[in-house]
């Protein structure tokens, strides 16, 4: 998806009514057609546009029938329903320029679905399109908002590669998610490493895929360029072949639009019938090729998708998130990409690597031969590509990370904060404090192992209502403790008395609940208010 600045600049080239986003300040400059003696320019803020879109959404029953430009209807309804004073004034004196600007913004937010709409003549006003536009424009508008506070972000922008590490459940992934709030989804790429991960699942490889018919929809301006290219290239029967190749786009156009395309290419508008012949052939071909054949093509994976996006949007930050980085064989997965992780003071790879023939061919097709991302057949990480990873220090990794790989990353420890004080564990109607249980168990783990690696993080479990049931306690928390922490008898956790150990299986069955309460009592877990837990008959649940 193109950013709003680039999108408006591009579509304005084929529009009588220009619109550009300011580089500072958060407003759009738009113009009239200039047909009456030179173009005149006007400005409207993003917040003004947002309020106008919200007004249209609130009055959708009125505006849903105004998708084609009619000056009287838009002037009258704009004057009546637009609560923003700037938009209201423009709706009466610059009706069509405002209409065109609103349509362009809606088309931008709903790429590629609305790419075929001519913003000077039509506007999409369905509920989904409006809600999507409002949501995306809010993000753009917020980017211009003055900030008087320091963002809660401990990541230095100069750190291009960071591994967030800590005990399980400390919120490493949550921290990354919070730091990327406001970043467009198309600039975030995720993958999770596991023992079977390799270079092909991280970067990409040739794979068998189903060949599909062309389904991209082109805008009128793009179609003019395509037909001009065919005509100037000496293609015979170009209107018919053009219709067959781009039939899906032509089906969405009216007769007037088709004539405009022909005239723009210096061809008679009588050729619209030849377009229709080609469209019929294209549709028939699709019907005959429903069972697509299997072909081999290069299929990019998370790293390559992020790499391409970073070079396509050099002014925007692009993020590659690797979950559980130490569960995979990093040497095998990264391969020679390892060399790229050395960055200079500007965040660009100090050393480049040669791309193999398949990768080189794919990137040249995606980016262009002269793009820095594949120039001279070499790969180089750009400064706007950030790689964040998470690592559970408790994992018994099959593939330890070597020191050479480690030193190419910045490391950020995520400690246990014991902050979910409102959470409780409920066993047969008795409430226990989660933080009390967490602290006591972690102290025992630390004494037994002299390490924090296997301790319980704040989000080891994440109940939606703050209530941890006995089922979750048994099947997730205690199961982990029994198998990963106390499997050799360490920890002094599975006990109901100083000299009375219990097994995990004893916590199930007829006496399971009773034994579980005894275990909680032995550990000294308090209730949510910090008081000692007693039984229903007010006897302290400590007699053993």
PDB file of C-alpha atoms in Angstrom, residues 533-542:
ATOM      1  CA  UNK A 533      -6.001 -18.406  53.337  1.00  0.00           C
ATOM      2  CA  UNK A 534      -8.422 -20.311  55.583  1.00  0.00           C
ATOM      3  CA  UNK A 535     -10.934 -23.058  54.847  1.00  0.00           C
ATOM      4  CA  UNK A 536     -14.696 -22.517  54.774  1.00  0.00           C
ATOM      5  CA  UNK A 537     -15.060 -23.550  58.434  1.00  0.00           C
ATOM      6  CA  UNK A 538     -12.456 -20.882  59.311  1.00  0.00           C
ATOM      7  CA  UNK A 539      -9.817 -23.457  60.219  1.00  0.00           C
ATOM      8  CA  UNK A 540      -6.453 -22.389  58.925  1.00  0.00           C
ATOM      9  CA  UNK A 541      -5.564 -24.477  55.951  1.00  0.00           C
ATOM     10  CA  UNK A 542      -2.159 -25.327  57.370  1.00  0.00           C
TER      11      UNK A 542
END
